[in-house]
Coordinates of C-alpha atoms in Angstrom, one line a residue:
Chain A
A7 CA 2.9 16.9 2.2
V8 CA -0.4 15.5 2.6
I9 CA -3.8 16.7 2.0
G10 CA -5.6 17.6 5.6
C11 CA -8.4 16.0 6.7
D12 CA -11.1 18.6 6.2
A13 CA -9.8 19.4 2.5
A14 CA -10.3 15.8 1.9
A15 CA -13.6 15.9 2.9
Q16 CA -14.7 19.1 1.2
A17 CA -12.8 17.6 -1.6
V18 CA -15.3 14.8 -2.0
S19 CA -18.2 16.5 -0.9
A20 CA -17.9 19.1 -4.2
A21 CA -17.5 16.3 -6.2
V22 CA -20.8 14.9 -5.3
A23 CA -22.6 18.4 -5.4
H24 CA -21.2 19.0 -8.9
A25 CA -22.2 15.5 -10.1
R26 CA -25.9 15.9 -8.4
E27 CA -25.9 19.6 -10.7
L28 CA -25.0 17.1 -13.9
G29 CA -27.8 14.4 -12.4
V30 CA -25.4 11.4 -12.3
R31 CA -24.4 8.7 -9.8
I32 CA -20.9 8.7 -8.6
N33 CA -18.3 7.5 -6.1
V34 CA -15.6 9.8 -5.4
A35 CA -11.9 9.2 -3.3
V36 CA -9.1 11.2 -2.4
A37 CA -5.8 9.7 -2.0
D38 CA -3.1 11.3 0.3
S39 CA 0.4 11.8 -1.2
G40 CA 1.7 8.1 -0.3
G41 CA -1.4 6.6 -1.9
N42 CA -3.2 6.0 1.1
L43 CA -6.8 6.7 1.0
A44 CA -7.5 9.6 2.6
A45 CA -11.3 10.3 2.4
F46 CA -14.4 8.6 0.2
L47 CA -18.0 9.4 -0.8
R48 CA -20.4 7.3 -2.5
M49 CA -23.5 8.4 -3.6
P50 CA -26.2 5.4 -3.4
G51 CA -26.9 3.6 -6.9
A52 CA -23.8 4.3 -8.2
F53 CA -22.1 1.6 -10.0
V54 CA -20.4 -0.7 -7.5
Q55 CA -17.7 -1.5 -9.8
S56 CA -16.9 2.1 -9.4
I57 CA -16.0 2.1 -5.9
D58 CA -12.8 0.8 -6.3
I59 CA -12.0 2.3 -9.8
A60 CA -12.5 5.7 -8.1
I61 CA -10.0 4.9 -5.5
D62 CA -7.5 3.4 -7.6
K63 CA -7.9 6.7 -10.2
A64 CA -7.2 8.8 -6.8
Y65 CA -4.1 6.5 -6.0
T66 CA -2.9 6.3 -10.1
A67 CA -3.2 10.1 -10.0
A68 CA -1.3 11.0 -6.4
G69 CA 1.6 8.4 -7.5
F70 CA 2.5 9.8 -10.8
G71 CA 1.5 13.5 -10.3
F72 CA -0.4 13.5 -13.4
P73 CA -4.2 13.3 -15.1
T74 CA -5.5 9.9 -15.5
G75 CA -6.6 10.7 -19.0
D76 CA -2.8 11.4 -20.0
W77 CA -1.7 7.8 -19.7
M78 CA -2.6 7.3 -23.5
K79 CA -0.6 10.6 -24.4
V80 CA 2.5 9.6 -22.2
V81 CA 2.8 5.9 -23.3
G82 CA 0.6 5.5 -26.2
H83 CA 3.1 5.3 -28.7
D84 CA 4.8 2.3 -27.7
E85 CA 2.9 -1.0 -27.6
G86 CA 5.1 -2.8 -24.4
M87 CA 4.1 0.1 -22.3
K88 CA 0.7 0.7 -23.3
L89 CA -0.4 -2.8 -22.4
G90 CA 1.4 -3.0 -19.5
F91 CA 0.9 -0.2 -17.5
S92 CA -2.8 -0.8 -18.6
A93 CA -2.7 -4.1 -17.1
R94 CA -0.9 -3.2 -13.8
P95 CA -3.2 -3.9 -10.7
R96 CA -4.8 -0.6 -9.7
L97 CA -3.6 1.6 -12.2
V98 CA -5.9 3.2 -14.4
V99 CA -5.5 4.1 -17.4
F100 CA -8.6 6.8 -18.5
G101 CA -9.9 10.0 -17.5
G102 CA -11.3 11.0 -13.7
G103 CA -8.2 10.9 -11.7
L104 CA -6.2 14.4 -11.0
P105 CA -2.8 15.4 -9.2
I106 CA -4.2 17.7 -6.2
R107 CA -1.4 20.2 -6.3
I108 CA -1.2 23.6 -4.1
D109 CA 1.5 26.1 -4.5
G110 CA 3.1 23.6 -6.9
V111 CA 3.7 20.6 -4.7
L112 CA 1.8 17.2 -5.3
I113 CA -0.3 16.6 -2.1
G114 CA -2.7 13.6 -3.3
G115 CA -4.9 13.3 -6.3
V116 CA -8.8 12.8 -6.9
G117 CA -10.2 10.1 -8.6
V118 CA -14.2 9.7 -9.4
S119 CA -16.0 7.1 -11.3
G120 CA -19.1 6.2 -11.9
A121 CA -20.7 8.8 -15.1
S122 CA -19.0 9.3 -18.7
E123 CA -15.2 9.9 -18.4
E124 CA -15.8 13.9 -19.2
Q125 CA -18.6 14.1 -16.4
D126 CA -16.2 11.7 -14.2
E127 CA -13.5 15.0 -14.7
A128 CA -15.9 17.5 -14.3
C129 CA -16.5 16.4 -10.6
A130 CA -12.7 15.7 -9.9
R131 CA -12.0 19.2 -11.2
A132 CA -14.8 20.6 -8.9
A133 CA -13.1 18.7 -6.1
L134 CA -9.8 20.4 -6.5
A135 CA -11.5 23.5 -7.0
V136 CA -13.0 23.9 -3.6
I137 CA -9.6 23.6 -1.9
G138 CA -7.9 25.7 -4.1
A139 CA -5.9 23.3 -5.7
E140 CA -4.4 24.1 -9.0
V141 CA -6.7 22.6 -12.0
T142 CA -4.1 23.2 -15.2
Q143 CA -5.5 24.3 -18.6
D144 CA -4.7 20.4 -19.7
N145 CA -6.6 19.2 -17.0
K146 CA -9.6 21.2 -18.0
Q147 CA -9.7 19.9 -21.4
G148 CA -9.6 16.4 -20.3
Chain B
A2 CA -32.7 0.5 3.0
V3 CA -28.8 2.0 2.2
I4 CA -27.5 5.2 4.2
G5 CA -27.5 8.2 2.2
C6 CA -24.9 10.3 0.8
D7 CA -25.1 13.1 3.4
A8 CA -25.6 11.1 6.5
A9 CA -22.5 8.7 5.5
A10 CA -20.2 12.3 5.1
Q11 CA -21.6 14.1 8.7
A12 CA -21.1 10.2 10.1
V13 CA -17.1 10.2 9.1
S14 CA -16.8 13.6 10.0
A15 CA -18.4 13.5 13.5
A16 CA -16.0 10.4 14.3
V17 CA -13.2 12.7 13.3
A18 CA -14.3 15.4 15.3
H19 CA -14.8 13.1 18.0
A20 CA -11.5 12.0 17.6
R21 CA -9.8 15.0 18.1
E22 CA -11.5 15.7 20.9
L23 CA -10.0 12.4 22.5
G24 CA -6.6 13.9 21.2
V25 CA -6.2 10.8 18.9
R26 CA -5.7 9.9 15.6
I27 CA -8.2 7.6 13.7
N28 CA -9.3 6.0 9.9
V29 CA -13.4 6.0 10.0
A30 CA -15.5 4.2 7.5
V31 CA -19.0 4.0 6.8
A32 CA -20.5 0.8 4.7
D33 CA -23.8 0.7 3.5
S34 CA -26.4 -2.3 3.7
G35 CA -24.6 -3.8 0.8
G36 CA -21.2 -3.8 2.2
N37 CA -20.2 -1.3 0.0
L38 CA -18.2 1.6 1.6
A39 CA -20.0 4.7 1.3
A40 CA -17.7 7.4 2.9
F41 CA -14.4 7.4 4.7
L42 CA -11.9 10.0 6.6
R43 CA -8.5 9.9 7.9
M44 CA -6.3 11.9 9.6
P45 CA -2.8 12.1 8.6
G46 CA -0.9 10.3 11.0
A47 CA -3.4 7.5 11.9
F48 CA -1.8 4.1 11.1
V49 CA -1.5 3.4 7.6
Q50 CA -2.8 -0.5 8.2
S51 CA -6.0 1.2 10.2
I52 CA -7.4 1.8 7.0
D53 CA -8.1 -1.2 6.1
I54 CA -9.2 -2.3 9.4
A55 CA -11.9 0.6 9.8
I56 CA -13.0 -0.1 6.3
D57 CA -13.6 -4.1 7.3
K58 CA -15.3 -3.1 10.6
A59 CA -17.5 -1.0 9.4
Y60 CA -18.3 -3.9 6.1
T61 CA -18.3 -6.8 9.3
A62 CA -20.7 -4.7 11.5
A63 CA -23.3 -3.8 7.8
G64 CA -22.9 -7.1 7.1
F65 CA -24.1 -9.3 10.5
G66 CA -25.9 -5.9 12.4
F67 CA -23.9 -6.5 15.6
P68 CA -21.5 -5.0 17.4
T69 CA -17.6 -6.0 16.1
G70 CA -16.5 -6.5 19.7
D71 CA -19.2 -8.5 20.5
W72 CA -17.7 -11.7 18.3
M73 CA -16.3 -13.4 21.0
K74 CA -19.2 -13.0 22.9
V75 CA -20.7 -15.0 20.5
V76 CA -18.6 -17.5 19.2
G77 CA -15.9 -17.6 22.0
H78 CA -17.4 -21.1 23.2
D79 CA -17.0 -22.7 20.3
E80 CA -12.8 -23.3 19.3
G81 CA -13.6 -23.6 15.2
M82 CA -16.3 -20.5 15.2
K83 CA -13.5 -18.8 17.0
L84 CA -11.0 -19.1 14.8
G85 CA -12.5 -20.0 12.0
F86 CA -14.3 -16.3 11.9
S87 CA -11.3 -14.9 13.1
A88 CA -9.4 -16.3 10.5
R89 CA -12.0 -15.2 7.6
P90 CA -10.8 -12.3 5.0
R91 CA -12.3 -8.8 6.1
L92 CA -14.0 -9.6 9.0
V93 CA -13.2 -7.6 12.3
V94 CA -13.7 -10.1 15.5
F95 CA -12.6 -6.9 18.1
G96 CA -14.6 -3.5 18.9
G97 CA -14.8 0.0 17.0
G98 CA -17.4 -1.2 14.1
L99 CA -21.1 -0.4 14.9
P100 CA -23.9 -1.1 13.0
I101 CA -26.4 1.7 11.6
R102 CA -30.0 1.1 12.6
I103 CA -32.5 4.0 11.9
D104 CA -35.9 3.0 13.4
G105 CA -35.0 -0.3 13.6
V106 CA -33.7 -0.8 10.1
L107 CA -30.2 -1.9 9.6
I108 CA -28.7 0.8 6.8
G109 CA -25.1 0.4 7.3
G110 CA -22.2 0.1 9.3
V111 CA -19.6 2.8 10.8
G112 CA -15.9 1.0 11.5
V113 CA -13.1 3.0 13.2
S114 CA -9.7 2.1 14.1
G115 CA -6.3 3.9 15.1
A116 CA -6.9 4.5 18.7
S117 CA -7.7 2.1 21.5
E118 CA -10.6 -0.2 21.3
E119 CA -12.8 1.7 23.6
Q120 CA -12.1 5.1 21.6
D121 CA -12.9 3.7 18.2
E122 CA -15.7 2.5 19.7
A123 CA -16.4 6.6 21.1
C124 CA -15.8 8.3 17.9
A125 CA -18.0 5.7 16.2
R126 CA -21.0 6.2 18.2
A127 CA -20.3 9.8 17.9
A128 CA -20.9 8.6 14.4
L129 CA -24.2 7.0 15.2
A130 CA -25.0 10.0 17.2
V131 CA -24.9 12.8 14.8
I132 CA -27.5 10.8 12.5
G133 CA -30.0 9.6 14.5
A134 CA -28.6 6.3 14.8
E135 CA -29.8 4.1 17.4
V136 CA -26.8 3.9 20.0
T137 CA -27.9 1.1 22.3
Q138 CA -27.2 0.2 26.1
D139 CA -25.1 -2.8 24.5
N140 CA -22.9 -0.5 22.0
K141 CA -22.7 2.1 24.7
Q142 CA -20.5 -0.2 27.4
G143 CA -18.4 -0.9 24.7
Chain C
A8 CA 10.1 12.1 7.6
V9 CA 11.4 9.1 5.5
I10 CA 14.2 6.8 5.9
G11 CA 17.1 8.0 3.5
C12 CA 18.1 5.3 0.9
D13 CA 22.0 4.9 1.6
A14 CA 20.6 4.6 5.5
A15 CA 18.5 1.9 4.1
A16 CA 20.8 0.3 2.2
Q17 CA 23.5 0.6 5.3
A18 CA 21.0 -1.1 8.0
V19 CA 20.2 -4.5 5.5
S20 CA 23.7 -4.7 5.3
A21 CA 24.6 -4.7 8.6
A22 CA 21.9 -6.8 9.4
V23 CA 23.5 -9.5 6.9
A24 CA 26.7 -8.7 8.5
H25 CA 25.1 -9.9 12.0
A26 CA 23.7 -12.9 10.7
R27 CA 27.1 -13.8 9.3
E28 CA 28.2 -13.7 12.6
L29 CA 25.8 -16.1 14.3
G30 CA 26.2 -18.5 11.2
V31 CA 22.7 -17.6 10.3
R32 CA 21.0 -17.0 6.9
I33 CA 18.3 -14.1 6.6
N34 CA 16.0 -12.1 5.2
V35 CA 15.7 -8.6 6.0
A36 CA 13.8 -5.4 4.9
V37 CA 13.4 -1.9 5.5
A38 CA 10.1 0.5 5.5
D39 CA 9.6 4.2 5.4
S40 CA 7.1 5.7 7.6
G41 CA 4.9 5.5 4.8
G42 CA 5.0 1.6 4.8
N43 CA 6.3 1.8 1.6
L44 CA 9.3 -0.8 0.9
A45 CA 12.7 0.9 1.2
A46 CA 15.4 -1.9 0.9
F47 CA 15.6 -5.7 1.0
L48 CA 18.3 -7.8 1.4
R49 CA 18.3 -11.9 1.0
M50 CA 21.0 -14.3 1.9
P51 CA 21.1 -17.0 -0.7
G52 CA 19.6 -20.0 1.3
A53 CA 17.7 -18.4 3.3
F54 CA 14.0 -19.6 3.7
V55 CA 11.7 -18.5 0.6
Q56 CA 8.7 -17.7 2.6
S57 CA 10.8 -15.7 5.1
I58 CA 11.1 -12.8 2.5
D59 CA 7.2 -11.6 2.9
I60 CA 7.8 -12.1 6.4
A61 CA 10.9 -9.7 6.6
I62 CA 9.0 -7.4 4.5
D63 CA 5.8 -7.5 6.5
K64 CA 7.9 -7.4 9.8
A65 CA 9.2 -4.1 8.8
Y66 CA 5.7 -2.9 7.1
T67 CA 4.0 -3.4 10.4
A68 CA 6.8 -1.9 13.0
A69 CA 7.2 1.0 10.4
G70 CA 3.2 1.7 11.0
F71 CA 2.5 1.1 14.3
G72 CA 5.9 1.7 15.8
F73 CA 7.0 -0.3 18.0
P74 CA 8.7 -3.7 18.4
T75 CA 6.5 -6.5 16.4
G76 CA 7.8 -8.8 19.4
D77 CA 5.3 -6.7 21.6
W78 CA 2.2 -7.5 19.9
M79 CA 0.7 -10.2 22.3
K80 CA 1.4 -7.9 25.2
V81 CA -0.3 -4.9 23.7
V82 CA -3.5 -6.6 22.9
G83 CA -3.3 -10.6 24.6
H84 CA -5.6 -9.8 27.5
D85 CA -8.4 -9.3 24.9
E86 CA -9.6 -12.9 22.8
G87 CA -10.7 -10.7 19.9
M88 CA -8.3 -8.5 19.3
K89 CA -5.6 -11.1 19.9
L90 CA -6.8 -13.5 17.0
G91 CA -8.0 -10.1 15.0
F92 CA -4.9 -8.8 14.7
S93 CA -3.2 -11.5 14.0
A94 CA -4.9 -12.9 11.3
R95 CA -5.2 -8.7 9.7
P96 CA -2.8 -9.9 5.8
R97 CA 0.9 -8.1 6.2
L98 CA 0.3 -7.8 9.8
V99 CA 3.0 -9.4 11.9
V100 CA 2.7 -10.3 15.7
F101 CA 5.8 -12.2 16.2
G102 CA 9.4 -10.8 17.1
G103 CA 12.0 -9.5 14.5
G104 CA 10.6 -6.1 13.5
L105 CA 11.9 -2.8 15.1
P106 CA 10.8 1.1 14.5
I107 CA 13.5 2.4 13.4
R108 CA 13.4 6.3 14.9
I109 CA 15.7 8.8 14.9
D110 CA 15.8 11.8 17.9
G111 CA 12.6 10.3 18.5
V112 CA 10.4 10.2 15.0
L113 CA 9.7 7.6 13.6
I114 CA 10.9 7.3 9.8
G115 CA 10.4 3.6 9.4
G116 CA 10.7 -0.2 10.5
V117 CA 13.3 -2.9 9.7
G118 CA 12.3 -6.6 9.7
V119 CA 14.4 -10.0 9.5
S120 CA 13.4 -13.1 9.1
G121 CA 15.1 -16.4 8.5
A122 CA 16.6 -17.5 12.0
S123 CA 14.9 -17.4 15.6
E124 CA 12.7 -14.8 16.8
E125 CA 15.8 -14.0 19.3
Q126 CA 18.6 -13.7 16.2
D127 CA 16.2 -12.1 14.0
E128 CA 15.5 -9.5 16.4
A129 CA 19.7 -9.5 17.4
C130 CA 19.7 -8.9 13.3
A131 CA 17.7 -6.3 13.4
R132 CA 19.1 -4.2 16.4
A133 CA 22.1 -4.6 14.5
A134 CA 20.7 -2.5 11.7
L135 CA 19.2 -0.2 14.0
A136 CA 22.6 0.3 15.4
V137 CA 24.7 1.2 12.0
I138 CA 21.9 4.6 11.2
G139 CA 22.5 6.2 14.6
A140 CA 18.4 5.0 15.6
E141 CA 17.2 4.2 19.0
V142 CA 17.3 0.8 20.4
T143 CA 15.5 1.1 23.5
Q144 CA 15.8 -1.2 26.4
D145 CA 12.6 -2.8 25.9
N146 CA 14.0 -3.9 22.1
K147 CA 17.1 -5.2 23.5
Q148 CA 15.5 -7.2 25.6
G149 CA 13.3 -9.0 22.7
Chain D
A17 CA 22.9 -21.0 -9.5
V18 CA 21.8 -18.1 -7.8
I19 CA 23.6 -14.0 -7.1
G20 CA 25.4 -13.7 -3.7
C21 CA 23.8 -11.5 -1.6
D22 CA 27.2 -8.9 -1.4
A23 CA 26.6 -8.6 -5.5
A24 CA 22.8 -7.7 -5.3
A25 CA 23.7 -5.4 -2.9
Q26 CA 26.0 -3.4 -4.7
A27 CA 24.2 -4.0 -8.0
V28 CA 21.2 -1.9 -6.5
S29 CA 23.6 0.6 -5.1
A30 CA 25.3 1.3 -8.4
A31 CA 21.6 1.6 -10.2
V32 CA 20.8 4.3 -7.4
A33 CA 24.2 6.4 -8.0
H34 CA 23.6 6.0 -11.9
A35 CA 20.2 7.4 -11.2
R36 CA 21.6 10.1 -9.3
E37 CA 23.9 11.1 -11.8
L38 CA 20.9 10.9 -14.3
G39 CA 18.6 13.4 -12.3
V40 CA 16.0 11.2 -11.6
R41 CA 14.6 9.1 -8.9
I42 CA 13.8 5.2 -9.0
N43 CA 13.5 1.8 -7.3
V44 CA 15.3 -0.9 -8.3
A45 CA 15.1 -4.6 -7.3
V46 CA 17.3 -7.4 -8.2
A47 CA 15.7 -11.1 -8.4
D48 CA 17.3 -14.6 -8.2
S49 CA 17.2 -17.2 -10.4
G50 CA 14.6 -18.7 -8.4
G51 CA 12.4 -15.3 -9.1
N52 CA 13.1 -14.3 -5.5
L53 CA 13.4 -11.0 -4.5
A54 CA 17.1 -10.5 -3.5
A55 CA 17.8 -6.9 -2.9
F56 CA 15.9 -3.7 -3.3
L57 CA 16.4 -0.2 -3.1
R58 CA 14.3 2.9 -3.3
M59 CA 15.0 6.4 -3.5
P60 CA 12.4 8.5 -1.5
G61 CA 10.1 10.4 -3.8
A62 CA 10.5 7.9 -6.3
F63 CA 6.7 6.6 -7.7
V64 CA 5.3 4.3 -5.2
Q65 CA 4.1 2.3 -8.0
S66 CA 7.2 1.5 -8.7
I67 CA 8.1 -0.2 -6.0
D68 CA 6.0 -2.9 -7.4
I69 CA 7.1 -2.7 -11.2
A70 CA 10.8 -2.6 -11.2
I71 CA 10.3 -5.8 -8.6
D72 CA 8.2 -7.8 -11.2
K73 CA 10.5 -6.4 -14.1
A74 CA 13.7 -8.0 -12.2
Y75 CA 11.3 -11.5 -11.6
T76 CA 10.7 -11.4 -15.4
A77 CA 13.6 -10.7 -16.4
A78 CA 15.0 -13.6 -14.1
G79 CA 12.8 -15.7 -15.4
F80 CA 12.7 -15.6 -18.9
G81 CA 16.2 -14.4 -18.9
F82 CA 15.7 -12.0 -22.0
P83 CA 15.4 -7.7 -21.5
T84 CA 11.8 -7.3 -20.5
G85 CA 11.7 -4.7 -23.5
D86 CA 11.8 -7.3 -26.0
W87 CA 8.5 -8.9 -25.3
M88 CA 6.6 -6.8 -28.0
K89 CA 9.4 -8.4 -30.6
V90 CA 9.1 -12.0 -29.1
V91 CA 5.4 -12.3 -28.8
G92 CA 4.2 -8.9 -30.8
H93 CA 3.2 -10.8 -34.2
D94 CA 0.8 -12.9 -32.2
E95 CA -2.5 -11.1 -30.7
G96 CA -3.5 -13.7 -28.3
M97 CA 0.2 -13.8 -27.1
K98 CA 0.6 -10.2 -27.1
L99 CA -2.4 -9.4 -24.4
G100 CA -2.4 -12.8 -22.8
F101 CA 1.4 -12.4 -22.0
S102 CA 0.9 -8.3 -21.0
A103 CA -2.0 -9.3 -18.6
R104 CA -0.4 -11.6 -16.7
P105 CA 0.0 -10.8 -13.3
R106 CA 3.7 -9.8 -12.1
L107 CA 4.8 -10.2 -16.0
V108 CA 6.5 -6.7 -17.3
V109 CA 6.5 -6.0 -20.9
F110 CA 8.0 -3.0 -21.4
G111 CA 11.6 -1.7 -21.2
G112 CA 13.8 -1.5 -17.8
G113 CA 14.2 -5.5 -16.8
L114 CA 17.4 -7.2 -17.4
P115 CA 18.6 -10.8 -17.6
I116 CA 21.8 -11.2 -14.9
R117 CA 24.0 -13.7 -16.5
I118 CA 27.7 -14.2 -15.3
D119 CA 29.6 -16.4 -17.8
G120 CA 26.7 -17.3 -20.4
V121 CA 25.1 -18.4 -16.9
L122 CA 21.6 -17.0 -15.6
I123 CA 22.1 -15.8 -11.9
G124 CA 19.5 -13.7 -11.9
G125 CA 18.1 -10.3 -13.0
V126 CA 17.6 -6.6 -12.5
G127 CA 14.2 -4.4 -12.5
V128 CA 14.1 -0.6 -12.6
S129 CA 11.2 2.1 -12.2
G130 CA 10.7 5.7 -11.9
A131 CA 12.1 7.2 -15.2
S132 CA 11.8 6.9 -19.0
E133 CA 12.2 3.8 -20.2
E134 CA 15.7 4.1 -21.7
Q135 CA 16.7 5.9 -18.2
D136 CA 15.4 2.6 -16.1
E137 CA 17.1 0.6 -18.5
A138 CA 20.5 2.3 -18.2
C139 CA 20.1 2.1 -14.5
A140 CA 19.6 -1.7 -14.6
R141 CA 22.9 -1.5 -16.7
A142 CA 25.1 0.0 -14.5
A143 CA 23.3 -2.7 -12.0
L144 CA 25.3 -5.1 -14.1
A145 CA 28.3 -3.5 -14.5
V146 CA 29.0 -3.4 -11.3
I147 CA 29.2 -7.2 -10.6
G148 CA 30.8 -7.9 -13.7
A149 CA 27.2 -9.2 -15.7
E150 CA 27.2 -9.6 -19.1
V151 CA 25.4 -6.6 -21.1
T152 CA 25.0 -7.5 -24.5
Q153 CA 25.0 -5.4 -27.9
D154 CA 21.1 -5.9 -27.5
N155 CA 21.0 -4.7 -24.3
K156 CA 23.2 -1.3 -25.0
Q157 CA 20.6 -0.2 -27.5
G158 CA 17.5 -0.3 -25.2

């Protein structure tokens, strides 16, 4: 199952709306469960480099199914895995990417970049909330 | 001047709405006048390869300011330019990408890929229309 | 729907078996319907460059759903599309890649490279045949 | 000497069979002693990002001739080498890749990705075992 077109559009718009409330400028992407880009939105003035970071956070979260902010928790005990996964192209090992699950099924990922790690992830949670995706307690704590 | 966030979101949604009317599946992208991705939307089932083609059509049209379908008209008389520009990374020389102009000012580009050249460009024109951008006579004829 | 693991393995082995009968050396790849690599097999001594060509033929056929050898028939009337699609990264516009359809459903693609266009495609058809995929009349004629 | 076509096919199938026993989903690759991809197999649902990680583990092990999990042991004492090798494109510095040696001769490498480091390496050892390649004591302990 992949996320639908309307849901993906709503998700990125909700992330932008939340960024406006926070007074920050972000780029936000949604990837489908195949890792392909499903939706994207950029606020003018957001960091140019954050475009690809947002897309890659969505790609990473959609592929592995856990928040990108959890990577150090998952591999941090092992120096080789820590350095090795950090260096993989398009794999982002810091916060701002969350998996999208509906009724327990992974249908994609959302990635936000442009503000602080906490603000990016708050915008990503706003994207999940508007489409009724699961926001786990773990995600809430960033 | 760059295209705003809400206008970019409306543009990609309008292209998708037009694709639904036509019964085709597309990917659609908007680039700002700096060539950066501003908005994107994918209909599930559209060709995977068309994701990057749509993004690159938007990038090409935003950068050069004329429809991507006009490239052969512009460089076709010169074999070196014809082959050379066709081979440039991210430069698309066939239809489906249109510049976005408001009051004569180039603020970005829209690119559509997934259906026929004519259908792609019709979806791109629907994106221009919804945000009040100029659709030239030339564009109307594809 | 994506092609299964055992079917993908059988498909690449059947292509190699056919290449041995023909006395040629090939690389053969299967991509799933998401365009991801599903199986691959290389005969020692086959052209090194043909590794990626085989993978990209499978990727192209899986994404667009028609034989890679049909590209010139599809876009050859239009100079921009002909040159433009030819230049897209990973998009192969000559023969040797075939879509994999079971009961009319596109589940992936197979790509062969290393011999002549006709021999490559014959090996690809052997891959389709062993897993009961549809070999259209068009495909049979290369 | 390079690994043969049939041996490479058997190796990836054996890794998948072992993954099924473990109840995990993997991608598995074999590279020849020239570093070229020789065989590959993907279990549907395995992490998409693991496709390239498996291929790169096989490439790394085939090139350097020791298990990818040994990199930190080999370069960990030197901060420059540790960070520098970790960041090299396609060089994987964590477990899951093993060299393929027959009678002491390096003929390739096998790489597995998709499960835990220990499970990945167990699947890689199953690949070595089925083709009669040497599994060193060091490899056995992961």
